[in-house]
Short mmCIF file of C-alpha atoms in Angstrom, two decimals:
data_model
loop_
_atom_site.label_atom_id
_atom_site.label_comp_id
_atom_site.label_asym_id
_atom_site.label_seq_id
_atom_site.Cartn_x
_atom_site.Cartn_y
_atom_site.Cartn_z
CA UNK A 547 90.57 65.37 97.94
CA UNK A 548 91.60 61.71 99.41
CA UNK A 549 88.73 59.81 98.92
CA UNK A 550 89.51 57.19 101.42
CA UNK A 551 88.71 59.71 103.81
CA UNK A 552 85.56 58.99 105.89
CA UNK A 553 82.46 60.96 104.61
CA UNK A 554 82.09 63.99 106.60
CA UNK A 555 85.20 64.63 107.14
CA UNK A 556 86.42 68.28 108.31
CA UNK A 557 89.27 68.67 105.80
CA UNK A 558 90.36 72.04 107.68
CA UNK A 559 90.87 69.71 110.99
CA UNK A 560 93.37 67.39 109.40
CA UNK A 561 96.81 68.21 107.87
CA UNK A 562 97.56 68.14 104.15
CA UNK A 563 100.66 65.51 104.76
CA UNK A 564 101.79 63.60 107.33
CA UNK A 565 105.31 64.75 109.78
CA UNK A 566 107.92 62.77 109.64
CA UNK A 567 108.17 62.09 113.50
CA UNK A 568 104.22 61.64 113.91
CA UNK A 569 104.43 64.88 115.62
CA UNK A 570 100.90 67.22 115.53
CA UNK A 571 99.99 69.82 112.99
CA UNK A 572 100.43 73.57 113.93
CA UNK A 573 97.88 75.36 112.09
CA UNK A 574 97.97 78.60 114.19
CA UNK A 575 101.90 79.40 114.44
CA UNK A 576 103.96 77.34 112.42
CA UNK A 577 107.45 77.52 110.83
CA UNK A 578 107.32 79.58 108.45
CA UNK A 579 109.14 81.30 104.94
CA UNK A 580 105.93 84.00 104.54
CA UNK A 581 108.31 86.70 106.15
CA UNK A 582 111.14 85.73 104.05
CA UNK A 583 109.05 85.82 101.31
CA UNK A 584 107.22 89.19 101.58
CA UNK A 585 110.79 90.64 103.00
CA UNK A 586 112.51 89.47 99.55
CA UNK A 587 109.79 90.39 96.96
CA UNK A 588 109.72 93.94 98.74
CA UNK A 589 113.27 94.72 98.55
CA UNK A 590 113.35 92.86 94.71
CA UNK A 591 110.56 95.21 93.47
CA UNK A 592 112.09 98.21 94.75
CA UNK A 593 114.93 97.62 93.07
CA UNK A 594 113.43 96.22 89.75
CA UNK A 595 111.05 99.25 90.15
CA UNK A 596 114.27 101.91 90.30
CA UNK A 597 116.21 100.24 87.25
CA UNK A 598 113.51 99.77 85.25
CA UNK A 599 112.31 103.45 85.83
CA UNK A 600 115.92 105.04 85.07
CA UNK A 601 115.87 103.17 81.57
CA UNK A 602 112.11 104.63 81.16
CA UNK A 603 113.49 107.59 82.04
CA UNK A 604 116.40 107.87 80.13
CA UNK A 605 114.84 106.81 76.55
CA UNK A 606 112.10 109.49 77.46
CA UNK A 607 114.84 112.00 77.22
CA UNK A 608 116.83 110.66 74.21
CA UNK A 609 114.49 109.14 71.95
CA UNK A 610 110.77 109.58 71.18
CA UNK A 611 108.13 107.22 71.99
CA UNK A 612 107.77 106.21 68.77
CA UNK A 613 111.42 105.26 68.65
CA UNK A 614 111.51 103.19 71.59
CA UNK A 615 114.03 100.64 71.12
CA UNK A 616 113.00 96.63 71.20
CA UNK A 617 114.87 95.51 73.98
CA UNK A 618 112.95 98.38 75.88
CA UNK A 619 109.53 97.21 74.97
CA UNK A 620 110.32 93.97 76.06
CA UNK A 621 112.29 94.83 79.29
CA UNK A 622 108.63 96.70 80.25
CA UNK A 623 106.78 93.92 79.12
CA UNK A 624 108.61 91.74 81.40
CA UNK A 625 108.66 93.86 84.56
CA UNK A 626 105.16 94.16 84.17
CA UNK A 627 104.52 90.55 84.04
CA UNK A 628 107.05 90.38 86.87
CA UNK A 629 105.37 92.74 88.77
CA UNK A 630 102.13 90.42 88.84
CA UNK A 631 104.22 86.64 89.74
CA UNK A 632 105.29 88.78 92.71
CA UNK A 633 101.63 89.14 93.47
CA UNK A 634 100.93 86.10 92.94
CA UNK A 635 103.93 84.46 95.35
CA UNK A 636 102.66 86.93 97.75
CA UNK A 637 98.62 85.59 97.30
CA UNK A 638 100.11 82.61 98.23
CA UNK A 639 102.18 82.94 101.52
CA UNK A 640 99.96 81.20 103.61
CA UNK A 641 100.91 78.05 102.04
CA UNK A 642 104.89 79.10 102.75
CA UNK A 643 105.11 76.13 105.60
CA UNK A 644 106.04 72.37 106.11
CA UNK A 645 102.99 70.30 104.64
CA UNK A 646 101.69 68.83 107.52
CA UNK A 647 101.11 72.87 109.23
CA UNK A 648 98.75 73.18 106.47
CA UNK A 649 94.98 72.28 106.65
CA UNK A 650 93.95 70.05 103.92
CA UNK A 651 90.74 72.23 102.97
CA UNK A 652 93.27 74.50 102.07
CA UNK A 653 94.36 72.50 98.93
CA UNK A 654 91.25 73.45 96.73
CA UNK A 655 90.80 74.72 92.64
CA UNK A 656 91.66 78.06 93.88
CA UNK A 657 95.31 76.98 95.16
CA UNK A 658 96.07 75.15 92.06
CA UNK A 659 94.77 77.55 89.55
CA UNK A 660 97.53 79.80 91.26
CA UNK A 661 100.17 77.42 90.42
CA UNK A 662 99.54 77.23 87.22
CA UNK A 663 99.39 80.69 86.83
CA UNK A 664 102.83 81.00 88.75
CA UNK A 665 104.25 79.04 86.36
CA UNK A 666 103.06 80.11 83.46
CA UNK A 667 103.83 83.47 83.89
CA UNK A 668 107.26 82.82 85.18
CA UNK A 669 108.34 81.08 81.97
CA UNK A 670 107.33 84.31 80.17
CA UNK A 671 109.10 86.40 82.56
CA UNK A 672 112.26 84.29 81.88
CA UNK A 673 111.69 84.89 78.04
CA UNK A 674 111.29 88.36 77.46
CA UNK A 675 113.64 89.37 80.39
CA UNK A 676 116.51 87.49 78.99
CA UNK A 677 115.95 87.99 75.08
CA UNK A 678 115.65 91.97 76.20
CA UNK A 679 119.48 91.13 77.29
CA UNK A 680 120.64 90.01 73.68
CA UNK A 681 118.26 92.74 71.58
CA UNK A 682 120.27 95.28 74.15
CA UNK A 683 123.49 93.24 72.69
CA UNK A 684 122.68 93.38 69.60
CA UNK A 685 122.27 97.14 69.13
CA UNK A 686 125.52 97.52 71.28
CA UNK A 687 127.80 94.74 69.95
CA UNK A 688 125.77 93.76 66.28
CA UNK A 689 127.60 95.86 64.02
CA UNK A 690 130.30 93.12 63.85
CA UNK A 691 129.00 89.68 62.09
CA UNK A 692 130.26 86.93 64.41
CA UNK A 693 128.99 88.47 67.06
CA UNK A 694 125.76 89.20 65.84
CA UNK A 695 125.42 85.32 65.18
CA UNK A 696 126.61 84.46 68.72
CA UNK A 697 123.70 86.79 69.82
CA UNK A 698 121.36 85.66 67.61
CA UNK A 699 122.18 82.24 68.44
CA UNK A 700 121.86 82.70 72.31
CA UNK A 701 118.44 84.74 71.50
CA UNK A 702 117.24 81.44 69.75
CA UNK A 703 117.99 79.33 72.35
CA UNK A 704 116.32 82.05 75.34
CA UNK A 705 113.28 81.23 72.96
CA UNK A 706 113.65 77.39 72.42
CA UNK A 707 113.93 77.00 76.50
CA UNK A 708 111.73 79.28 77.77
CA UNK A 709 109.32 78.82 75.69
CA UNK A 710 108.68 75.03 76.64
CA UNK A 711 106.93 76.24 80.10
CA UNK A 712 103.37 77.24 78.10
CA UNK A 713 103.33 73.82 77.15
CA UNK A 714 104.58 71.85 80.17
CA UNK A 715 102.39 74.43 82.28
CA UNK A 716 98.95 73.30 80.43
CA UNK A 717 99.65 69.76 80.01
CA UNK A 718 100.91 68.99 83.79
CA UNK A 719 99.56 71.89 85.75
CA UNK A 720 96.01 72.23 84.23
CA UNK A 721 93.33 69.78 84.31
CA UNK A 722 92.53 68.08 81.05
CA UNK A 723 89.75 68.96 78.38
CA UNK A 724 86.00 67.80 79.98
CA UNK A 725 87.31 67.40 83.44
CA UNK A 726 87.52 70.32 86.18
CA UNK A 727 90.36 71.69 88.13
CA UNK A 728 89.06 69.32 91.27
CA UNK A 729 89.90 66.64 89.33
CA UNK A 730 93.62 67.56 89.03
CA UNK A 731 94.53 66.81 92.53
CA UNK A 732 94.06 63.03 91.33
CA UNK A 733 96.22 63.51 88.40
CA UNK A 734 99.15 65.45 90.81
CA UNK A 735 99.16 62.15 93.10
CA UNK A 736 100.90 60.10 90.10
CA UNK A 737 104.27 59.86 90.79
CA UNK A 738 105.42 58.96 87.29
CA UNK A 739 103.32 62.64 86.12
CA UNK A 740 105.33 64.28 89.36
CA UNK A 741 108.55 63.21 88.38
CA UNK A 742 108.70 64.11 84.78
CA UNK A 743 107.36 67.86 86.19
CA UNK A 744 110.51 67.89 88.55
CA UNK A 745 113.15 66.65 86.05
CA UNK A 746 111.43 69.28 83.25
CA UNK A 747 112.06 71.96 86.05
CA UNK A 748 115.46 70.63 86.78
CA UNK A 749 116.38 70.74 82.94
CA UNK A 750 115.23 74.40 83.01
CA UNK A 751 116.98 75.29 86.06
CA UNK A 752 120.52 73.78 84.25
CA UNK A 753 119.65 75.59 81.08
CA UNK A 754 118.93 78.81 82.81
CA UNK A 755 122.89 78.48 84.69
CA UNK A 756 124.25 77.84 81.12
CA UNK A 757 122.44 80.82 79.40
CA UNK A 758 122.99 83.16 82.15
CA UNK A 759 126.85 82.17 81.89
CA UNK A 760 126.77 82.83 78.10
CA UNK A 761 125.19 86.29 78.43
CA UNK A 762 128.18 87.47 81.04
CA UNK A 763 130.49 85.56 79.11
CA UNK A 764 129.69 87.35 75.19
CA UNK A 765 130.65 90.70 75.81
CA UNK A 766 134.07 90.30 77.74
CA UNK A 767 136.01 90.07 74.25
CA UNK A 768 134.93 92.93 73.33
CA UNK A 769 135.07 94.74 76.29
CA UNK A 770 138.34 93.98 76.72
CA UNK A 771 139.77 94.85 72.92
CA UNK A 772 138.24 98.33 73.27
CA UNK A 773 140.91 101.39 72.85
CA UNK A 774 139.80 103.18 76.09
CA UNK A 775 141.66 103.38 79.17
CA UNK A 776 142.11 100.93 81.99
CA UNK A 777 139.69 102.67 83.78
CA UNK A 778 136.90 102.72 81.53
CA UNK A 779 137.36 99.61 80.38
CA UNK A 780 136.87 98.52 84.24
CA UNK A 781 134.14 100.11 84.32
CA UNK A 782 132.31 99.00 81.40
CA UNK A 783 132.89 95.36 82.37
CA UNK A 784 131.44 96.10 85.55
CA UNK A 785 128.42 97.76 83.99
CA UNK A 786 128.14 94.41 81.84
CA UNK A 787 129.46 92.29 84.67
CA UNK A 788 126.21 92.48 86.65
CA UNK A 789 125.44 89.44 84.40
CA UNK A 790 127.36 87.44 87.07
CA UNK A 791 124.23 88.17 89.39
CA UNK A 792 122.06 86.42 86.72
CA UNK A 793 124.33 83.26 87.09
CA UNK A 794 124.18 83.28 90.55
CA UNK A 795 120.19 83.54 90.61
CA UNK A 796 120.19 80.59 88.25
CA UNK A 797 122.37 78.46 90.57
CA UNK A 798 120.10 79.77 93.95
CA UNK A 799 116.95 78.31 92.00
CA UNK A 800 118.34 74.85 90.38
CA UNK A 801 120.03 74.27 94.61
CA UNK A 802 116.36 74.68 95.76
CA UNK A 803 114.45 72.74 93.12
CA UNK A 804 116.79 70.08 93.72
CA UNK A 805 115.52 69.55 97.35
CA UNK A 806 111.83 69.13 95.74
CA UNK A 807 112.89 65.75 94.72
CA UNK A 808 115.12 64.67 97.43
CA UNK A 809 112.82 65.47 99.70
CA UNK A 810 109.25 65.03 98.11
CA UNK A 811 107.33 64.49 100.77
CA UNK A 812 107.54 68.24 102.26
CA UNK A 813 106.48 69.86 98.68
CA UNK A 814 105.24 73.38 100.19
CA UNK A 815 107.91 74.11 102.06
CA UNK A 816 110.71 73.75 99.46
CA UNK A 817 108.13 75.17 96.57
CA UNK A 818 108.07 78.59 98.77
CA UNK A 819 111.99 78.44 98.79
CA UNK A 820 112.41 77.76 94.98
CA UNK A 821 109.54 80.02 94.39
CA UNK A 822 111.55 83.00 96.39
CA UNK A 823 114.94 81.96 94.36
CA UNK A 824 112.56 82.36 91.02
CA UNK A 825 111.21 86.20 91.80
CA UNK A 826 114.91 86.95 92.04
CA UNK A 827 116.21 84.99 89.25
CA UNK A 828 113.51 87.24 86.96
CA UNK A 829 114.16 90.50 89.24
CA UNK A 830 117.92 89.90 88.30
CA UNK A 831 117.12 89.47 84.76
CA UNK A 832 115.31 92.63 84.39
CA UNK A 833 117.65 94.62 86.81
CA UNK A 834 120.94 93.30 84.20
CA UNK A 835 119.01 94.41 80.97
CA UNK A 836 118.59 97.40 82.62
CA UNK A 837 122.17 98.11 83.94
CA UNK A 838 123.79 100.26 80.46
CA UNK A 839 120.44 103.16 80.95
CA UNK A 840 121.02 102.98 85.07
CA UNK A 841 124.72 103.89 84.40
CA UNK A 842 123.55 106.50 81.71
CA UNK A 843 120.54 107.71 84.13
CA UNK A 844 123.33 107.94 86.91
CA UNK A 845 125.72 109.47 85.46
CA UNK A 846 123.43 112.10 84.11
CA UNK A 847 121.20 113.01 86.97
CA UNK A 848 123.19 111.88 89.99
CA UNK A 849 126.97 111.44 89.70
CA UNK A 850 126.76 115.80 89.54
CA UNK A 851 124.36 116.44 92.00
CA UNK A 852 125.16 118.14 95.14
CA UNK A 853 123.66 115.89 97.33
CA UNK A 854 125.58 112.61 95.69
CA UNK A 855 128.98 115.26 95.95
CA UNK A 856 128.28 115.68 99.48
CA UNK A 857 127.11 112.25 100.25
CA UNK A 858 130.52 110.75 98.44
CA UNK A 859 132.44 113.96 100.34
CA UNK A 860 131.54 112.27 103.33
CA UNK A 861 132.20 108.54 102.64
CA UNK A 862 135.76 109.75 101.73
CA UNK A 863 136.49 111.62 105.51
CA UNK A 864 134.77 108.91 107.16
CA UNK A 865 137.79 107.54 109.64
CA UNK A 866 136.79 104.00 109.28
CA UNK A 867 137.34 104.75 105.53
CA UNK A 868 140.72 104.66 103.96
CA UNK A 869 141.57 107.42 101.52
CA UNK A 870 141.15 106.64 98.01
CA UNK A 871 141.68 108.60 95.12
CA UNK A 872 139.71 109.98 93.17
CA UNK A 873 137.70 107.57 90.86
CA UNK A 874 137.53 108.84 86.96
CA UNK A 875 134.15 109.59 86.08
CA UNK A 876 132.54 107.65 82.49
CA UNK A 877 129.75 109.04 80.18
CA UNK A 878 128.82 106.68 78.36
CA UNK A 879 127.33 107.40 74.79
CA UNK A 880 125.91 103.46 74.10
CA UNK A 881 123.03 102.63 73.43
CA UNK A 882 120.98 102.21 76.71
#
């Protein structure tokens, strides 16, 4: 790795970075965001995992296979893919600690070739997640022209942005034709090649914040001209308004990334954070594409059930409750 180290040297004996008060490594119990990490991706895929089977579910029991709508292809496509970066984070919670806690033998072909495929796979997660978003839009909202430009335009753009990760991915994370992945590690120590991967992650994290914004943003109009009551109306913009989580995910991650360049010098640590901030920012995605069939799934299966009655029943008597009344029920007959 550093080859002004002496010859010989045990690279598992020696920290991969230096503490800022001189202090020594703690390779056996260090501060660390592995728990955080495994705690979040549990709880993420659980939920990803229970939105993503109700719209399985529900387009089982409307259409045929055969049938199966676009933005449902791509919404499996993506929690699949999904499904695997969360493995991957996971694979790689040992490195989820301040630099200098990590032994430098630990920084081998092995650890990068994960990287790249974090990345890589990320980018694609970010695509097909979010373009699932404006197909679902577009067999909900098309029939009327300017919108179906606005959506096609915000679908081109999903594409433009996300799709600049394969190259960025092979060209800065992945060593160059004829040399090997050992080789990288020299290539990673150039500042000038470090800094244009941080600003290229920056410029994704911004775009992200201004495409999540547009997809909670699009169908408000709409929403709000429809000729159904208040209630349903409410309730349709907070099926749709679950987009707000999106924006919120997109904020979390640009915050973190941020830290990756104002403080350089601790890279693992803040790379676990932002890499925590991206398996929600995808989980999100999927979970919002997914939000029309969970309302349709719910309100199908559950909303009747006697367990849900009795569960709700309850909620309502509770003292620390107040009494509400009671809320109007919606079917809804979209698309989902």
């Amino acid at each position: 790795m550093d080859s002004s180290l002496p010859p010989g040297t045990d690279l598992c004996s020696i920290p991969a970075g230096m503490s800022p008060d001189k202090s020594p490594p703690n390779f056996d119990n260090p501060e660390s965001l592995a728990t955080a990490t495994i705690a979040v991706s549990s709880v993420m895929i659980f939920l990803t995992t229970t939105f993503v089977g109700a719209r399985v579910w529900t387009n089982r029991r409307v259409l045929k296979w055969s049938d199966c709508k676009q933005y449902t292809d791509l919404t499996i496509i993506s929690y699949i893919l999904q499904t695997g970066f969360t493995s991957i984070v996971i694979s790689l919670h040992q490195f989820d600690r301040h630099i200098w806690d990590i032994p430098a033998c630990w920084l081998d072909d092995t650890y990068l070739k994960r990287i790249y495929a974090h990345t890589l796979i990320f980018g694609i997660v970010l695509l097909t997640s979010k373009a699932a978003i404006f197909c679902l839009y577009l067999e909900i909202f098309g029939t009327n022209p300017k919108t179906r430009r606005l959506i096609m335009v915000g679908l081109i753009c999903t594409g433009i942005l996300y799709s600049t990760f394969i190259p960025f991915a092979s060209v800065y994370e992945a060593p160059a034709a004829g040399t090997s992945w050992e080789n990288l590690f020299a290539q990673i120590a150039d500042l000038n090649r470090a800094r244009v991967v941080l600003y290229w992650s920056l410029g994704i994290g911004a775009g992200s914040i201004l495409l999540d914004a547009y997809i909670f943003i699009l169908p408000i109009p709409i929403l709000s001209n429809l000729h159904v009551s208040k209630v349903k109306q409410l309730q349709l913009l907070a099926v749709f308004g679950t987009a707000l989580l999106g924006v919120a995910a997109s904020i979390m991650g640009l915050a973190y990334r941020t830290f990756l360049i104002t403080d350089p010098l601790d890279s693992t640590w803040h790379s676990a954070a932002v890499a925590i901030a991206n398996m929600i920012e995808n989980d999100v995605a999927i979970i919002v594409g997914s939000m029309p069939a969970f309302n349709h799934f719910f309100q199908a299966h559950v909303a009747d059930s006697l367990m849900w009655k009795s569960f709700m029943s309850m909620m309502r008597n509770s003292p620390d409750k107040k009494k509400t009344s009671k809320s109007t029920r919606f079917n809804s007959a979209w698309p989902s």
